[in-house]
Each structure stands twice: as C-alpha cells, then as structure tokens.
Coordinates of C-alpha atoms in Angstrom, one line a residue:
X300 CA -78.2 17.9 -9.3
X301 CA -74.6 18.6 -10.6
X302 CA -72.9 21.9 -10.0
X303 CA -73.0 22.1 -13.9
X304 CA -76.9 21.7 -13.9
X305 CA -77.2 24.1 -11.0
X306 CA -75.2 26.8 -12.9
X307 CA -77.5 26.5 -15.8
X308 CA -80.5 26.6 -13.7
X309 CA -79.4 29.8 -11.9
X310 CA -78.6 31.4 -15.4
X311 CA -82.2 30.4 -16.7
X312 CA -83.4 32.2 -13.6
X313 CA -81.6 35.2 -14.7
X314 CA -79.7 35.1 -11.5
X315 CA -76.1 34.7 -13.0
X316 CA -74.3 35.0 -16.4
X317 CA -71.2 33.8 -17.6
X318 CA -68.5 36.1 -18.8
X319 CA -64.5 35.4 -19.8
X320 CA -65.3 31.8 -18.5
X321 CA -66.5 32.8 -15.0
X322 CA -69.9 33.4 -13.6
X323 CA -71.2 36.6 -12.5
X324 CA -74.2 37.9 -10.8
X325 CA -76.8 39.8 -12.4
X326 CA -79.0 42.4 -10.5
X327 CA -81.6 39.9 -9.8
X328 CA -78.7 37.8 -8.2
X329 CA -78.0 40.5 -6.1
X330 CA -81.3 41.1 -5.1
X331 CA -81.7 37.5 -4.0
X332 CA -78.9 37.8 -1.7
X333 CA -75.8 36.6 -4.2
X334 CA -72.4 37.9 -3.5
X335 CA -69.0 37.9 -5.2
X336 CA -66.4 36.3 -3.3
X337 CA -62.6 35.7 -4.2
X338 CA -60.1 33.2 -3.7
X339 CA -56.4 33.9 -3.9
X340 CA -55.9 30.8 -6.6
X341 CA -59.2 30.5 -8.2
X342 CA -60.1 34.1 -8.5
X343 CA -63.6 35.4 -8.1
X344 CA -66.9 33.1 -7.6
X345 CA -70.4 33.5 -6.6
X346 CA -71.7 32.7 -3.1
X347 CA -75.3 32.6 -1.7
X348 CA -76.8 32.7 1.7
X349 CA -77.3 29.2 3.5
X350 CA -81.0 29.4 3.3
X351 CA -80.8 30.3 -0.4
X352 CA -83.1 28.0 -2.5
X353 CA -83.4 28.6 -6.0
X354 CA -86.7 26.7 -6.2
X355 CA -88.5 29.4 -4.5
X356 CA -87.1 32.0 -7.4
X357 CA -90.0 32.6 -9.9
X358 CA -88.7 32.2 -13.5
X359 CA -88.1 35.4 -15.3
X360 CA -91.6 36.9 -16.6
X361 CA -91.5 39.0 -19.5
X362 CA -94.7 40.5 -18.0
X363 CA -92.2 42.2 -15.2
X364 CA -90.0 43.6 -17.7
X365 CA -90.1 46.5 -20.1
X366 CA -89.0 46.9 -23.8
X367 CA -87.7 49.7 -26.0
X368 CA -91.0 51.0 -26.6
X369 CA -91.9 51.5 -23.1
X370 CA -88.3 53.2 -22.4
X371 CA -88.9 55.4 -25.4
X372 CA -92.1 56.6 -23.9
X373 CA -90.2 57.7 -20.9
X374 CA -87.8 59.8 -22.8
X375 CA -90.0 60.9 -25.9
X376 CA -88.2 58.5 -28.2
X377 CA -89.1 55.9 -30.6
X378 CA -88.3 52.0 -29.9
X379 CA -85.5 52.3 -33.0
X380 CA -83.8 55.2 -31.4
X381 CA -83.6 53.5 -28.0
X382 CA -82.3 50.4 -29.3
X383 CA -79.6 52.3 -31.3
X384 CA -78.8 54.0 -28.0
X385 CA -78.5 51.0 -26.0
X386 CA -76.4 49.4 -28.7
X387 CA -74.2 52.3 -28.5
X388 CA -73.9 52.0 -24.8
X389 CA -72.9 48.4 -25.4
X390 CA -75.7 46.7 -23.8
X391 CA -77.2 45.1 -26.8
X392 CA -75.7 43.9 -30.3
X393 CA -77.1 43.3 -33.5
X394 CA -78.3 39.5 -34.1
X395 CA -79.1 37.7 -37.3
X396 CA -82.7 38.6 -36.6
X397 CA -83.4 41.4 -34.0
X398 CA -81.0 42.3 -30.9
X399 CA -79.0 40.3 -28.6
X400 CA -78.2 41.2 -25.0
X401 CA -74.4 41.6 -24.2
X402 CA -72.7 40.9 -21.0
X403 CA -72.7 44.6 -20.2
X404 CA -76.4 44.6 -20.8
X405 CA -76.8 41.5 -18.5
X406 CA -75.2 43.5 -15.8
X407 CA -78.0 46.0 -15.8
X408 CA -80.7 43.5 -15.6
X409 CA -81.2 42.8 -19.6
X410 CA -82.8 39.4 -20.5
X411 CA -82.9 38.2 -24.1
X412 CA -86.1 36.2 -25.4
X413 CA -86.7 34.5 -28.7
X414 CA -89.9 35.2 -30.7
X415 CA -91.8 32.3 -32.3
X416 CA -90.4 33.8 -35.7
X417 CA -86.8 33.1 -34.5
X418 CA -86.2 36.8 -33.9
X419 CA -84.4 37.8 -30.8
X420 CA -85.3 40.7 -28.6
X421 CA -84.1 42.1 -25.1
X422 CA -86.5 43.2 -22.0
X423 CA -85.3 45.2 -19.2
X424 CA -86.1 45.6 -15.6
X425 CA -88.3 48.8 -14.9
X426 CA -85.5 50.5 -12.8
X427 CA -83.5 50.9 -15.8
X428 CA -85.4 54.0 -16.4
X429 CA -83.3 55.5 -13.5
X430 CA -80.0 54.3 -14.8
X431 CA -77.4 57.3 -14.9
X432 CA -75.6 55.9 -17.7
X433 CA -78.8 55.8 -20.1
X434 CA -80.0 59.0 -19.0
X435 CA -76.6 60.7 -19.8
X436 CA -76.6 58.8 -23.1
X437 CA -80.0 60.0 -23.8
X438 CA -79.8 63.6 -22.6
X439 CA -76.4 64.4 -24.5
X440 CA -77.2 62.6 -27.6
X441 CA -74.5 62.1 -30.1
X442 CA -72.5 65.2 -29.4
X443 CA -70.2 64.0 -32.1
X444 CA -72.4 64.7 -34.9
X445 CA -71.0 65.9 -38.4
X446 CA -73.2 68.8 -38.4
X447 CA -71.6 70.1 -35.2
X448 CA -68.8 72.8 -36.2
X449 CA -66.8 75.0 -34.3
X450 CA -63.9 77.7 -35.4
X451 CA -60.8 75.8 -36.4
X452 CA -57.7 76.8 -34.3
X453 CA -54.2 77.0 -35.9
X454 CA -52.7 74.3 -34.1
X455 CA -53.5 71.5 -31.6
X456 CA -51.2 69.2 -29.4
X457 CA -51.3 66.4 -27.1
X458 CA -52.9 67.9 -23.9
X459 CA -52.6 66.4 -20.6
X460 CA -54.2 66.9 -17.3
X461 CA -54.2 64.7 -14.3
X462 CA -57.5 63.0 -15.1
X463 CA -58.5 64.1 -18.8
X464 CA -62.0 63.0 -17.9
X465 CA -62.6 65.8 -15.1
X466 CA -65.7 67.7 -15.9
X467 CA -63.8 70.9 -17.1
X468 CA -61.4 69.7 -19.2
X469 CA -63.3 70.0 -22.4
X470 CA -64.0 73.7 -21.5
X471 CA -60.3 74.4 -20.7
X472 CA -59.2 72.3 -24.0
X473 CA -61.9 72.9 -26.6
X474 CA -61.6 70.5 -29.6
X475 CA -60.5 72.8 -32.7
X476 CA -59.1 70.6 -35.5
X477 CA -62.1 69.2 -38.0
X478 CA -61.5 65.8 -39.6
X479 CA -62.9 64.6 -42.9
X480 CA -66.4 63.7 -41.4
X481 CA -66.7 67.0 -39.4
X482 CA -65.4 65.6 -36.0
X483 CA -63.4 68.3 -33.9
X484 CA -60.5 66.6 -32.2
X485 CA -57.4 68.0 -30.4
X486 CA -54.2 66.6 -31.8
X487 CA -52.8 65.5 -35.4
X488 CA -52.7 62.0 -34.3
X489 CA -56.3 61.9 -33.5
X490 CA -57.0 63.4 -36.8
X491 CA -55.4 60.5 -38.5
X492 CA -57.4 58.0 -36.4
X493 CA -60.8 59.8 -37.0
X494 CA -60.2 60.0 -40.8
X495 CA -59.2 56.3 -41.1
X496 CA -62.5 55.2 -39.4
X497 CA -64.1 57.5 -41.6
X498 CA -62.4 56.1 -44.9
X499 CA -63.0 52.5 -43.6
X500 CA -66.8 53.3 -43.6
X501 CA -67.0 52.5 -39.8
X502 CA -69.7 54.7 -37.8
X503 CA -67.7 56.1 -34.8
X504 CA -67.9 58.6 -32.1
X505 CA -65.0 60.9 -30.6
X506 CA -64.8 61.3 -26.9
X507 CA -67.8 58.8 -25.9
X508 CA -68.4 58.5 -22.3
X509 CA -68.0 54.8 -21.1
X510 CA -71.0 53.0 -20.0
X511 CA -70.1 53.1 -16.3
X512 CA -71.2 54.7 -13.4
X513 CA -68.2 56.9 -13.0
X514 CA -67.4 60.0 -15.7
X515 CA -64.8 58.4 -18.1
X516 CA -64.5 59.0 -21.8
X517 CA -62.8 57.1 -24.4
X518 CA -61.1 58.7 -27.3
X519 CA -63.0 56.9 -30.0
X520 CA -65.9 54.6 -29.8
X521 CA -67.2 52.0 -32.5
X522 CA -70.4 50.6 -31.8
X523 CA -71.2 47.0 -32.8
X524 CA -71.7 46.8 -36.6
X525 CA -72.6 43.5 -38.5
X526 CA -70.2 41.0 -36.8
X527 CA -67.8 43.6 -35.4
X528 CA -68.0 44.1 -31.5
X529 CA -68.2 47.3 -29.8
X530 CA -64.7 48.7 -29.2
X531 CA -63.2 51.7 -27.5
X532 CA -60.0 53.3 -28.8
X533 CA -57.4 55.0 -26.7
X534 CA -54.5 56.9 -28.2
X535 CA -51.8 57.2 -25.9
X536 CA -50.0 60.1 -27.4
X537 CA -47.7 61.2 -24.6
X538 CA -45.5 58.3 -23.6
X539 CA -42.5 60.3 -22.0
X540 CA -44.9 61.9 -19.1
X541 CA -45.0 60.1 -15.8
X542 CA -48.4 61.7 -15.0
X543 CA -49.8 60.6 -18.1
X544 CA -48.3 57.1 -17.7
X545 CA -50.1 57.0 -14.5
X546 CA -53.3 58.0 -16.0
X547 CA -53.0 55.5 -18.7
X548 CA -52.5 52.7 -16.3
X549 CA -55.6 53.8 -14.2
X550 CA -57.7 54.1 -17.4
X551 CA -56.6 50.5 -18.6
X552 CA -57.7 49.0 -15.3
X553 CA -61.1 50.6 -15.9
X554 CA -61.4 49.0 -19.2
X555 CA -60.3 45.9 -17.8
X556 CA -62.4 45.8 -14.8
X557 CA -65.6 46.5 -16.8
X558 CA -64.6 44.0 -19.4
X559 CA -64.9 46.5 -22.2
X560 CA -63.0 45.9 -25.5
X561 CA -60.1 48.2 -25.7
X562 CA -57.8 49.0 -28.8
X563 CA -54.7 50.8 -28.0
X564 CA -52.8 53.0 -30.1
X565 CA -49.3 54.6 -29.9
X566 CA -47.3 57.1 -31.5
X567 CA -45.4 54.1 -33.2
X568 CA -48.7 52.9 -34.9
X569 CA -49.8 56.6 -36.0
X570 CA -47.2 57.0 -38.7
X571 CA -48.1 53.6 -40.2
X572 CA -51.8 53.6 -39.2
X573 CA -53.1 51.9 -42.6
X574 CA -50.5 48.9 -41.6
X575 CA -51.7 48.6 -38.1
X576 CA -55.3 49.7 -37.5
X577 CA -57.2 47.3 -39.9
X578 CA -55.2 44.3 -38.1
X579 CA -56.4 45.6 -34.8
X580 CA -59.8 46.0 -35.7
X581 CA -60.1 42.5 -37.4
X582 CA -59.5 41.3 -33.8
X583 CA -62.9 42.4 -32.9
X584 CA -64.6 41.5 -36.3
X585 CA -64.3 44.5 -38.4
X586 CA -63.0 43.8 -41.7
X587 CA -61.6 47.0 -43.7
X588 CA -59.7 47.7 -46.3

C-alpha cells in the first residue's frame, strides 16, 4: 500500500492522528512501540520498530472502551455532567448531533464513533479514570461559579511572581474584585475582560487549569460553544517587567507545545476592548456583538 493508505490504516486502528498537518501518536500507538522522532528539516514524525506489523493489531473495539456513563459512575456524576467536564477540559466538542473528539481528546485515547442514527459519540480507555487532569477537574469543580463571593478589596493591581501558577499564589494574592457575573478577579484589566465576555453571552471561567500534567492556569477559559473552538485567554498586563516577560514567553511555549488555542491581550487592547476582542474571538468561531 502507499504511504497515504498506510497512514489512513494506522489512523483507523487508533494508533495515530493528524494535527496541524502532521501525524502524532495516540496512547495506543505508544503502547504498540511507536515513537516520535525529529528531522532538522522536516520536523517531527512517527517511527515504528522493525518488527512492527499493523496487520497484527486488532481494530479498536468499543467493548474495550468506556463511555461517559461509566466514567460518571466512578465519580458519582451523571453522563451529562461528565461530557460537560470533558468539553471544558477540551477533550470533546459539540457536534451537529452528539459529541466529537478533539485532538487533545485523541491524545488521551478518545475514539469517536457514529451511531446508526447519525449521532456521534466518544469512548475512552479505562485508564482515563486515573487521569490527573480529569480527576483534578472533577474534584475542584467550577470554582469560578457565580455563587462564590468573597469580601471585596479596595484596590488590586497586576501582581507578579516568578511563576503565577505556583500552588500558594492564590493564597498570597486572593482575588477580590467582583465582576458583573460574580467572578472575583485581581485587576482592572481582568474586570473589563470578564465583563465583556459576560455581556457577549459567552460561558467562561476565570483561572482554569490547563488540560496538561503540569499545574498551569490560564487567565480566562471559554469552552467550545456552537461553532466556537475552546480558547484560552491570557492578559499580559506588565509589559515592562523582565521577570514577567520571561514567564510570559515560557507560558506561550506551553500553549504552543500542547496545541491549545491562545488569545493574547495586552494593555493596548484593554482601553478599546470592544474594538479588538470581538475580532479576536471571531478567529476561533465566536461571533459576538
């Protein structure tokens, strides 16, 4: 068979998936001996052991996978709630009928199937029940809910630490400025961003953990809605601080390496947010007025 046919065959076996024009390994592909190699000219590509024979690999059997209902039983949640959490993490997104798996979802072993009715659904490997990102998202819930209130503070400025995402950051710098929808944020710029998202009618979270192993948080998160893709918003509010700039570049690489949609806002955008933000959101499929 041609290389194109081979790639399609390996994809059907749920060993590889395509992202940004290149093939990547799924957990099943890794288990079968696949590795990622790199070429200075052509970038990353998949390699296999000499004795690898795809004809010995059994096709993905949905009897070996678990659905949202089974995942929910492990955490005492309904399947609807599980799918919402998986959507917020960025592993699935709403389809015309049902749910579709994203590239992030494929990375953790999600496989999309189509029902005879035409609806699509996603099944998962049993080891997903031990996934740290899923457990963290379920255990913390949506800690940005509008029914959480804390005493207001008189003022808040952009705060900086070597790593804003360290565990004790939220204890040292508690959010105390309340937005229109009840979220508590830390700066005037974040108030304007949150209020704009609320007025646009977009469901959003403040300081959502990224769906990666490391403990890293975004400033704002918008889950996939209608035709919009899940997007993470970072507000870079201290442009003249060298330590802050170093952290900024490090964090941008995290988004890039994990293929997460990043929308970046700076001080120049804040004063005319309604001019900039709708156009930036449109890039990810969100049409707002």
